[in-house]
Coordinates of C-alpha atoms and ligand atoms in Angstrom, one line a residue:
X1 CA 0.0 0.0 0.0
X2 CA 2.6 2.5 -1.0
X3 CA 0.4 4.8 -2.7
X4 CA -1.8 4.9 0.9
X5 CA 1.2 5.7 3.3
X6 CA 2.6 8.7 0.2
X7 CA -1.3 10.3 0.6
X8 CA -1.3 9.3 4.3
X9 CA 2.1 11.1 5.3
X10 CA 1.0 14.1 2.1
X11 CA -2.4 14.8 4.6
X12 CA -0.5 14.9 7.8
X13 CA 1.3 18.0 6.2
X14 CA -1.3 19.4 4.5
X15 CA -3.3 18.9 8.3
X16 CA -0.4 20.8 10.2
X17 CA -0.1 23.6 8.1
X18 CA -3.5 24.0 8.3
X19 CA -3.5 24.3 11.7
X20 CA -1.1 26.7 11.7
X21 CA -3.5 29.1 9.4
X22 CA -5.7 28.7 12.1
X23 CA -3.3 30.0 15.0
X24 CA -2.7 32.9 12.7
X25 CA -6.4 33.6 13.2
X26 CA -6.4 33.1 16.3
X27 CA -4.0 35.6 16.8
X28 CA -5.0 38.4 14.9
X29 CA -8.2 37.8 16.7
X30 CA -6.3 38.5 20.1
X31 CA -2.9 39.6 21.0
X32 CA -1.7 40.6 17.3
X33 CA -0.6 43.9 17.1
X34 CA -2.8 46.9 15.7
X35 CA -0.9 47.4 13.0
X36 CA 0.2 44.6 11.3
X37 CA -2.8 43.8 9.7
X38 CA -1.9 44.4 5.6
X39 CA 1.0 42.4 6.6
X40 CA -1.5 39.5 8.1
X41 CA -3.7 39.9 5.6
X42 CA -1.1 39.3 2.8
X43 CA 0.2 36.1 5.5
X44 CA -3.6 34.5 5.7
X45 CA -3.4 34.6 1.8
X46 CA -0.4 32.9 1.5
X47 CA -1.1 30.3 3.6
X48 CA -4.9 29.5 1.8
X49 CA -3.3 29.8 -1.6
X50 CA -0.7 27.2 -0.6
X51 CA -3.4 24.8 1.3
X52 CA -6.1 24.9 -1.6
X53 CA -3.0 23.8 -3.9
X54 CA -2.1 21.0 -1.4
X55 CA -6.1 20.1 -1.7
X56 CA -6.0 20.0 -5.0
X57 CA -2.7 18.8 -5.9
X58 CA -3.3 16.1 -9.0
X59 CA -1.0 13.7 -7.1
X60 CA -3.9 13.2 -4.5
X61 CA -5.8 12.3 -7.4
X62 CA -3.6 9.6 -8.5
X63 CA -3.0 8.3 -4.9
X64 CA -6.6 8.0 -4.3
X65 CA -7.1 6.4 -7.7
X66 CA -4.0 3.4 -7.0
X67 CA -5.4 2.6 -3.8
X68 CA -7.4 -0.6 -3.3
X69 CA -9.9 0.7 -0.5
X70 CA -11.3 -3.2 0.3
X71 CA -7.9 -3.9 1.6
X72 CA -8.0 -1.1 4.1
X73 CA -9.5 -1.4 7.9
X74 CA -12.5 0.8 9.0
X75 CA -10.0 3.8 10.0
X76 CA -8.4 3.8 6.8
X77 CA -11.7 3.7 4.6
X78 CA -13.1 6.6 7.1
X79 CA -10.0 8.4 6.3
X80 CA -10.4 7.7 2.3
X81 CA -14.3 8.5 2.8
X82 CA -12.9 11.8 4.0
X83 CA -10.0 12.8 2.0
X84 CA -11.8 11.3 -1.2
X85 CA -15.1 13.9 -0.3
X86 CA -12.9 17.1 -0.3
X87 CA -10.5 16.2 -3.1
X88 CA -13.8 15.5 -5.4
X89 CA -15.7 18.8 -4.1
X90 CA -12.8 21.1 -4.7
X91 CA -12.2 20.0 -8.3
X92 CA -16.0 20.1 -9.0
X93 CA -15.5 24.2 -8.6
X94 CA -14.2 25.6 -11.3
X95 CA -10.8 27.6 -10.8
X96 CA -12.4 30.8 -11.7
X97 CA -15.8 30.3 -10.0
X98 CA -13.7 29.7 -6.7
X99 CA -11.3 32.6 -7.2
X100 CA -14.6 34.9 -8.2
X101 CA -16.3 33.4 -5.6
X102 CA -13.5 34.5 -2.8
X103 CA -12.8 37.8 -4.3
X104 CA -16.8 39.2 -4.3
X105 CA -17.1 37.7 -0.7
X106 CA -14.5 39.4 0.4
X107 CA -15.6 43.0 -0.8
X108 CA -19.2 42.0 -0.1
X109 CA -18.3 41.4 3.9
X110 CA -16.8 44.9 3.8
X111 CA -20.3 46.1 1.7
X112 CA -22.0 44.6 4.6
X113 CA -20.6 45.8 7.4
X114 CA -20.9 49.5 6.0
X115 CA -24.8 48.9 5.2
X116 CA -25.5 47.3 8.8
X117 CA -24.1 50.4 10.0
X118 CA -25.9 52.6 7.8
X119 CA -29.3 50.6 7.8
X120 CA -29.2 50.5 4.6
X121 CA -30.7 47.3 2.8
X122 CA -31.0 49.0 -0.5
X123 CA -27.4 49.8 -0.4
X124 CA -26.5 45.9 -0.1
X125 CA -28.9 44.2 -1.7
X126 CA -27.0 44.5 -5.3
X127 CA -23.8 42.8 -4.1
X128 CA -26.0 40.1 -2.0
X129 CA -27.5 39.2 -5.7
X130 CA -23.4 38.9 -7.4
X131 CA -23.0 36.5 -4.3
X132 CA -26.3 34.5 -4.4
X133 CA -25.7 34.3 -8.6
X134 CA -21.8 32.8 -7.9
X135 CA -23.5 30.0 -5.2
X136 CA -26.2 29.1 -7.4
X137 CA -23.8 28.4 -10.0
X138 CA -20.8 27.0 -7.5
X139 CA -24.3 24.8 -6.0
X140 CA -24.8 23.4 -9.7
X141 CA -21.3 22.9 -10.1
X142 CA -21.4 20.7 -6.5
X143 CA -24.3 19.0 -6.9
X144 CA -23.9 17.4 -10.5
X145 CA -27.7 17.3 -11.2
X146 CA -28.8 16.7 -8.1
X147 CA -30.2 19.1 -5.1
X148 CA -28.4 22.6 -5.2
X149 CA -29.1 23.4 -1.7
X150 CA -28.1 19.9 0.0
X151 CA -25.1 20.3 -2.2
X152 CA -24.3 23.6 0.1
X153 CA -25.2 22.2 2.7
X154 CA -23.2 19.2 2.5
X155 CA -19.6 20.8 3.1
X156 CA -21.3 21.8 6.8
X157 CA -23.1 18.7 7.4
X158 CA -22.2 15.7 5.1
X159 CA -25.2 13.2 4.3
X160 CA -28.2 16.1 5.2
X161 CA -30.9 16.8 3.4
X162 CA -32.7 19.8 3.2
X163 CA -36.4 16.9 3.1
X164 CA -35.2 15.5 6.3
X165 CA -34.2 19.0 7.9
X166 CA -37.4 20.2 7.2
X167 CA -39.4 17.6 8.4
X168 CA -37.8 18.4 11.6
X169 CA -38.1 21.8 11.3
X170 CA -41.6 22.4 10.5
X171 CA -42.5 20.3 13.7
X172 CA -40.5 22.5 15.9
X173 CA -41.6 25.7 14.8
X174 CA -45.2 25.6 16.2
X175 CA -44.5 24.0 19.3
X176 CA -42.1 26.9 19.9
X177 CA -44.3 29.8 18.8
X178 CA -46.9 28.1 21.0
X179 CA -44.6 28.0 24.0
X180 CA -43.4 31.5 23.6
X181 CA -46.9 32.9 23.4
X182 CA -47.7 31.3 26.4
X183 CA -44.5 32.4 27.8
X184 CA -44.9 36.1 26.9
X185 CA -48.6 35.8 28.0
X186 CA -47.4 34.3 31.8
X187 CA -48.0 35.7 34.8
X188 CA -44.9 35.4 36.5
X189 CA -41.6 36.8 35.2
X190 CA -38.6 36.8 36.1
X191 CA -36.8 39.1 36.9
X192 CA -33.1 40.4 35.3
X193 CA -29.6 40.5 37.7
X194 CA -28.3 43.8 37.7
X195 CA -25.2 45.2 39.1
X196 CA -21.6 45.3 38.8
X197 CA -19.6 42.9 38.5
X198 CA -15.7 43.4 38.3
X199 CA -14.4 42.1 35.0
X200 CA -10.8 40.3 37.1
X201 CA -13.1 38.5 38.4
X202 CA -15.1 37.3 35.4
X203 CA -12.1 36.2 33.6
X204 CA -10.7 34.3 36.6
X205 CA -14.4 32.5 37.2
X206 CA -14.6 31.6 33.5
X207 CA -11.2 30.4 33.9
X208 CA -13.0 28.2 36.9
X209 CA -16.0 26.7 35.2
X210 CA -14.1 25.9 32.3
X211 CA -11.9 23.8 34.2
X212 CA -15.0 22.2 36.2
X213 CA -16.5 21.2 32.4
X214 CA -13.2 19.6 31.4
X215 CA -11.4 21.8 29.6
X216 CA -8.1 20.6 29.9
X217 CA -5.6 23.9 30.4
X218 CA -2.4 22.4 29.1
X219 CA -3.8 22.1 25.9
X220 CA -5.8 24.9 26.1
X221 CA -6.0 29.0 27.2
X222 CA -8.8 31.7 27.3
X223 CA -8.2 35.1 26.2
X224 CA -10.7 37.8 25.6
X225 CA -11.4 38.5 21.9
X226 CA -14.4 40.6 20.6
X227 CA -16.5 37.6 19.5
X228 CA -16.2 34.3 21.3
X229 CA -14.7 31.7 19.6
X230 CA -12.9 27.8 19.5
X231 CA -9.9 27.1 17.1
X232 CA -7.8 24.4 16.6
X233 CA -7.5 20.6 17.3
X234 CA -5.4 18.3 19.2
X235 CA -2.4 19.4 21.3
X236 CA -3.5 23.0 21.1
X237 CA -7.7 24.1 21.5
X238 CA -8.0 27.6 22.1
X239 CA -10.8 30.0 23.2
X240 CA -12.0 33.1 23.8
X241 CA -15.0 34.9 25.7
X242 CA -15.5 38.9 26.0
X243 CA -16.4 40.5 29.1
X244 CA -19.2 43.1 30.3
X245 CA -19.3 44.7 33.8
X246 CA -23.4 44.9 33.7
X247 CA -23.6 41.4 32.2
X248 CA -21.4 38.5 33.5
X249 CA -23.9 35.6 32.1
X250 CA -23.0 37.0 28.6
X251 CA -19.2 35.8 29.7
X252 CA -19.9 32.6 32.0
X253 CA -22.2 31.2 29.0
X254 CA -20.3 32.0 25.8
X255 CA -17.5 30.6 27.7
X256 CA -19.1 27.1 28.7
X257 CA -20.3 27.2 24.5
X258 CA -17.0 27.5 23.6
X259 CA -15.7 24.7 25.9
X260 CA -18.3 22.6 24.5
X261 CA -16.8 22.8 21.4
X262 CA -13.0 22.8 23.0
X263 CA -13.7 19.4 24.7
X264 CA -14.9 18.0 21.7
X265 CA -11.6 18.8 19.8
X266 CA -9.7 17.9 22.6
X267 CA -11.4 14.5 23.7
X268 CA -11.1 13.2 20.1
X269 CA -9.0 10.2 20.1
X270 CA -5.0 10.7 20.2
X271 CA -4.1 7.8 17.4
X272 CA -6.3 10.4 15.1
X273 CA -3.9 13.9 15.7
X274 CA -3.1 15.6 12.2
X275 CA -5.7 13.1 10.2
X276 CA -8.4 13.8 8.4
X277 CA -11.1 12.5 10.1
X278 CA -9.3 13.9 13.6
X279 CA -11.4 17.1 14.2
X280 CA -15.0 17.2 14.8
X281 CA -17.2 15.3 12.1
X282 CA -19.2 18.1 11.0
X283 CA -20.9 21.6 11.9
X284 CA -24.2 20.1 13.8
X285 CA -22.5 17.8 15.9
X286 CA -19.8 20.6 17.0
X287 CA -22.9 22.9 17.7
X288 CA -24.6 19.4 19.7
X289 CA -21.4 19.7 21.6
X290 CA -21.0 23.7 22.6
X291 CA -25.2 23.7 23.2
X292 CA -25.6 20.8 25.9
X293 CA -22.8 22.3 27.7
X294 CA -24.4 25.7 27.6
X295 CA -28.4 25.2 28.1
X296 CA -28.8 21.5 29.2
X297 CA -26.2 21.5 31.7
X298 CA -25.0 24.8 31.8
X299 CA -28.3 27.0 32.2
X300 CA -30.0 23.9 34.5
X301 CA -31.4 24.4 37.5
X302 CA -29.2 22.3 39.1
X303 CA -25.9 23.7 38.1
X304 CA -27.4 27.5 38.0
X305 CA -28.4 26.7 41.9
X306 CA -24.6 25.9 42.1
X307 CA -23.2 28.9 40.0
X308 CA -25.4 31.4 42.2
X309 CA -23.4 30.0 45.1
X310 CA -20.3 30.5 43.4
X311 CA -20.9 33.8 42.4
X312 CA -22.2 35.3 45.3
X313 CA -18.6 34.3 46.8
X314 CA -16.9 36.3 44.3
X315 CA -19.2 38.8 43.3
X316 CA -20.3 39.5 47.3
X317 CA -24.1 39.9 47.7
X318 CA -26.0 39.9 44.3
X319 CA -29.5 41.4 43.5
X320 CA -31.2 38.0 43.3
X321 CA -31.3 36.2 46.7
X322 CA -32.2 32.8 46.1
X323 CA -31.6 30.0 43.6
X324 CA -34.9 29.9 42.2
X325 CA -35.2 33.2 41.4
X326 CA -31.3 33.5 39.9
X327 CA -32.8 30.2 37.8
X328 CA -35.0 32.1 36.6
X329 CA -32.9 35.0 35.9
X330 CA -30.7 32.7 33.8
X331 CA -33.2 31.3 31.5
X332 CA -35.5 34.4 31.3
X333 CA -37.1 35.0 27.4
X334 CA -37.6 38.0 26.8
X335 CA -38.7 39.9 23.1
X336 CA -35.6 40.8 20.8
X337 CA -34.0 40.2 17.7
X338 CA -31.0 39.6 17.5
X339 CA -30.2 35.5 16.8
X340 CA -26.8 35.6 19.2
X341 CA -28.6 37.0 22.1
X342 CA -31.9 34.9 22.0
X343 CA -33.0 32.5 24.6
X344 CA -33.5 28.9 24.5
X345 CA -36.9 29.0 23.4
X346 CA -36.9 31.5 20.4
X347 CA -33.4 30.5 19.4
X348 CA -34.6 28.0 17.1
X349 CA -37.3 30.4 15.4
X350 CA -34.4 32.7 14.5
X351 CA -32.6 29.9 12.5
X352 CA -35.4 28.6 10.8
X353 CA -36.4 31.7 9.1
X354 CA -33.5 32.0 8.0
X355 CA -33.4 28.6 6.4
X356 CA -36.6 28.9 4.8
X357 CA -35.4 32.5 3.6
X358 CA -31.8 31.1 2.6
X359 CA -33.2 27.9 0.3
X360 CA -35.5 30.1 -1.5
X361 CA -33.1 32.7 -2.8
X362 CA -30.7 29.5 -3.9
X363 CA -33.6 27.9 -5.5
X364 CA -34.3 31.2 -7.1
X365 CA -37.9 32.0 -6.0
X366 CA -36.7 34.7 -3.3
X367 CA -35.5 37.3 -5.1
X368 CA -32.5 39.7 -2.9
X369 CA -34.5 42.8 -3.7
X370 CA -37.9 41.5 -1.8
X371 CA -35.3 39.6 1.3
X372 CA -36.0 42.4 3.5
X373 CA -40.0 42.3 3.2
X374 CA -40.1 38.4 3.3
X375 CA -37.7 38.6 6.2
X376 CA -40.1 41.4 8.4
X377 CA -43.2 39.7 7.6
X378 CA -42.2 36.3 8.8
X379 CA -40.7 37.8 11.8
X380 CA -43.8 39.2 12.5
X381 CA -45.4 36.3 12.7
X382 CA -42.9 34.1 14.2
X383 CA -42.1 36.7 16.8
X384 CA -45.2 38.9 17.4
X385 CA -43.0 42.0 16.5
X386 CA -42.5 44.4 14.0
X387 CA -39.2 44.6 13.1
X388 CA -37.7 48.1 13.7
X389 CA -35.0 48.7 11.0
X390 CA -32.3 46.3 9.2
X391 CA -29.3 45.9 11.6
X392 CA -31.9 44.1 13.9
X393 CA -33.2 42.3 10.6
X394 CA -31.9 40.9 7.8
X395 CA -28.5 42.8 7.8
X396 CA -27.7 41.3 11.8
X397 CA -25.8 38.6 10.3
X398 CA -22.6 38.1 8.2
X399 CA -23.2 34.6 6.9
X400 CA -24.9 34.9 3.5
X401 CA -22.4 38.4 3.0
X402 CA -19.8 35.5 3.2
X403 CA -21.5 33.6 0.9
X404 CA -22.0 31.1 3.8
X405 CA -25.5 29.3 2.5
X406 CA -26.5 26.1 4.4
X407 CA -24.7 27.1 7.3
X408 CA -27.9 27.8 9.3
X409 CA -29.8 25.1 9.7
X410 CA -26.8 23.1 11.3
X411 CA -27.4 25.5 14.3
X412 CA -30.6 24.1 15.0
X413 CA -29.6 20.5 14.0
X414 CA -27.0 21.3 16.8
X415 CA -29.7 22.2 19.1
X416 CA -32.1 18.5 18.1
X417 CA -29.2 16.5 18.5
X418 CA -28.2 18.1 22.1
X419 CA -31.4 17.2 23.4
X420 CA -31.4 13.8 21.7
X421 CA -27.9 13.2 24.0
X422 CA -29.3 14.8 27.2
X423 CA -32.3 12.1 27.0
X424 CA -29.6 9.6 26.4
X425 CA -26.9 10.9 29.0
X426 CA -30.0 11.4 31.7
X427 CA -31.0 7.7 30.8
X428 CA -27.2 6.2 31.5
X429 CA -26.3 9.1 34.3
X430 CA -29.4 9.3 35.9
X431 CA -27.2 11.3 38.8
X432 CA -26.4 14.4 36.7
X433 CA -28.4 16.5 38.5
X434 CA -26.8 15.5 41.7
X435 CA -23.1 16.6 40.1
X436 CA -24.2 19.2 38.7
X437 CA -25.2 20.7 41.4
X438 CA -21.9 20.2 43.1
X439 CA -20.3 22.5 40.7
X440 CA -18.9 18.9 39.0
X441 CA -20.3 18.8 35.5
X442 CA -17.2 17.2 34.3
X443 CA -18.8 14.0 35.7
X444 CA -21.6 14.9 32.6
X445 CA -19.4 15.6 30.2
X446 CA -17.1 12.7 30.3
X447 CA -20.1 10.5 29.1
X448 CA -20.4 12.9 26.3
X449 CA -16.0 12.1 25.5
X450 CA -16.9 8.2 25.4
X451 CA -19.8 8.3 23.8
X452 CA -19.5 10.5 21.0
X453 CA -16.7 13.3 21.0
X454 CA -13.4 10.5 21.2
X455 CA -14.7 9.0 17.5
X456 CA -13.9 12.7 15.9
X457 CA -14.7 11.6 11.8
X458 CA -14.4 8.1 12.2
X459 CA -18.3 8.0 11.7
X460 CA -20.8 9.7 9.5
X461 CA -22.6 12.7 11.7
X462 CA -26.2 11.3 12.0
X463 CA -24.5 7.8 12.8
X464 CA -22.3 9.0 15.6
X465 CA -25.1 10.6 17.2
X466 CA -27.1 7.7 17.0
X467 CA -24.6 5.5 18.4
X468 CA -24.7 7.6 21.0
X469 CA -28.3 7.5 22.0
X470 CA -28.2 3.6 21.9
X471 CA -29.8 3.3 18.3
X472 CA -32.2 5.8 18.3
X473 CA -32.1 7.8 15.0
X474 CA -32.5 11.4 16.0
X475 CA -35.6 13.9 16.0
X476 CA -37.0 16.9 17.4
X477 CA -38.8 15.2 19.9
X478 CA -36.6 15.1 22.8
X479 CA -35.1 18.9 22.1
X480 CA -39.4 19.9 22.4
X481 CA -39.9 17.5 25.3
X482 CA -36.8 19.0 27.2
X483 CA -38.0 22.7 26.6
X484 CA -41.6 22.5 27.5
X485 CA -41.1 20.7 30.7
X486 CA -38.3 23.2 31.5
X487 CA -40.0 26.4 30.7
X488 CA -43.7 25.5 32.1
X489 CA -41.8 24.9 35.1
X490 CA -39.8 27.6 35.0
X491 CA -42.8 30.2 34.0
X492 CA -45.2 28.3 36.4
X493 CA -47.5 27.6 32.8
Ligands
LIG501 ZN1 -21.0 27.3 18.5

């Protein structure tokens, strides 16, 4: 198998260097100095030039074509499945789609940003059509006469459909509406912590509850960035969380998200480092991961009653007394509209407009021009408010700017498949509760590192999962179950 060990030890490069791209993000993200960016930028380039000529190098071609893949052992096929995927996808792209294609997202981020600040759909909408035009035709090019949009959404979450997400979908969304109209509607609300909390002391608690989820520090750091974020694998899984004085949940949560997805990259299996399949398997699975550390365990009453504790011992005397109330506090759902500072419950509605939004413009029966009117009137009704102007609409986000289409919906599929694993994990550790309001969820999240995050790629997303939950294919049900009987509770419904 000489032909397998030249493409194995060809990957292992192509992986490390690709980690390194990512440290360089990383650290223009965080300690990079001001100006050095047109030098970074010009860095960053060099580096993606030189890794999409590694992935598309026509000796990986030959490699992949001399192998005999019946002679190879479940590992080995996994890591042809994977290396096989990307080498075919990449070549499937045109040379000058893809270099178009990087060029007009790159001015159509900046285009973006300026119109969010300006409110200013009009002013957008134009480049938003050159970028919806390029990944209709780069969607064609992908899916080889099959679906466009499962073709997008494939290099997020291999193997989905847009049927299948739907299905799900479509039973979510009035199950939520219905629970957030009875949650607006409730008598009891709770109500907000206020005060000031000293931001030292933030960074050194986060620092804390990392640690208590699993986060291993020697392979591992927290700094403060302007948007929370995980990067890398392996050896070396970095974070970062932001701080506010008036807001420390903003930092304790966004934290415990991250280290959701830190754990996963770290737990994954050590024979895998610098492989293909040695990262997590695909964009769902990761979001599974950062979610059921934040809400399921994270924002339970259990580990909240815990955190309050906590707190109070650093923070001194807080202006919610008791753990109920601080609960409460925690989980409160309140109007808004912004997707990244949503509850639990209206989360989901946030995402799915978007997908439904996001498959019609690639199918070509939303045009960009009417996006902002399809996006207020849906809001309307999924929301019960009128949306005030576009940086709290359809401009909030910089995903489709990015060209970033069939993205989305793995958020939510993130959010099913969480509460498919809590029903699992509660089923095989039925004392979670119990450690987790010890201040030990680590005891939680180890079942999580046997279960599913050590296998990394080995398996096929929807099959890890499943593996995971003892055979049962995955649905909404458990992720609706889990919410009502939380926030009835919680909102004495
Ligand atoms: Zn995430």
């Amino acid at each position: 198998m000489n032909a397998y060990d030249d493409l194995m030890a060809f990957e292992r490069q192509t992986q490390a260097l690709a980690q390194v791209a990512g440290r360089l993000g990383w650290d223009q993200e965080t300690v990079m100095p001001r100006g050095a960016g047109a030098q970074r930028a010009e860095e960053s380039e060099a580096m993606e030039q030189m890794l999409h000529a590694r992935r598309t190098d026509p000796r990986v071609g030959d490699w992949l074509a001399a192998i005999d893949a019946g002679r190879l052992d479940p590992v080995g096929q996994a890591n042809l499945r994977h290396i096989q995927r990307r080498f075919e996808r990449t070549n499937r792209v045109p040379a000058r789609l893809a270099g178009e294609l990087a060029r007009v997202t790159s001015a159509a981020q900046r285009s973006w940003a300026e119109a969010r600040e300006a409110d200013d759909f009009a002013a957008f909408a134009p480049v938003l059509e050159k970028v919806v035009a390029l990944k209709r035709d780069e969607a064609a090019a992908l899916a080889d006469g099959g679906d466009a949009y499962d073709a997008l959404l494939d290099d997020f979450e291999p193997g989905a459909t847009q049927a299948e997400l739907q299905q799900m979908f479509d039973a979510l969304r009035p199950r939520l509406v219905d629970l957030r109209d009875r949650i607006m509607g409730a008598a009891y609300q709770p109500a907000p912590l206020t005060g000031d909390f000293d931001e030292q002391a933030q960074m050194k608690l986060t620092r804390e509850i990392a640690k208590t989820f699993g986060y291993d520090m020697a392979r591992g750091r927290i700094d403060k960035a302007v948007h929370p974020f995980s990067s890398g694998s392996g050896q070396d899984v970095r974070i970062t969380t932001r701080t506010s004085a008036t807001d420390p949940f903003g930092s304790i949560f966004s934290t415990i998200h991250e280290v959701g997805h830190a754990c996963y990259e770290q737990n994954i299996d050590d024979d895998y480092l610098l492989t293909p399949w040695g990262a997590g398997v695909s964009m769902g699975v990761h979001e599974s991961q950062s979610r059921i550390y934040e809400n399921q365990l994270g924002r339970s009453q259990a580990f909240t009653a815990w955190l309050h504790g906590r707190m109070s011992e650093v923070f001194g005397p807080m202006s919610i007394a008791d753990t109920e109330a601080f609960y409460g506090a925690v989980n409160r759902v309140t109007p808004g509209f912004i997707r990244t500072e949503s509850d639990e419950v209206q989360y989901n509605l946030h995402v799915l407009l978007r997908f439904d939004l996001e498959r019609g413009m690639i199918a070509g029966k939303l045009a960009v021009s009417d996006l902002e009117e399809a996006w207020n009137s849906r809001f309307q009704a999924d929301f019960g408010v009128t949306v005030d102007r576009p940086s709290n609409g359809c401009l909030q986000d910089v995903h489709w700017s990015v060209g970033l289409f069939g993205y989305f919906p793995t958020y939510s599929l993130g959010n099913v498949y969480a509460g498919c694993l809590m029903k699992a994990l509660r089923a095989q550790v039925p004392e979670v509760d119990t450690h987790l309001a010890r201040g030990e969820p680590a005891q939680a999240t180890k079942w999580l590192a046997e279960n599913l995050q050590r296998h990394g790629g080995l398996f096929e997303p929807k099959e890890v999962v499943t593996r995971a939950c003892g055979g049962e294919a995955p649905s909404e049900a458990p992720l609706l179950d889990y919410l009502e009987t939380k926030f009835t509770g919680l909102y004495k419904l």
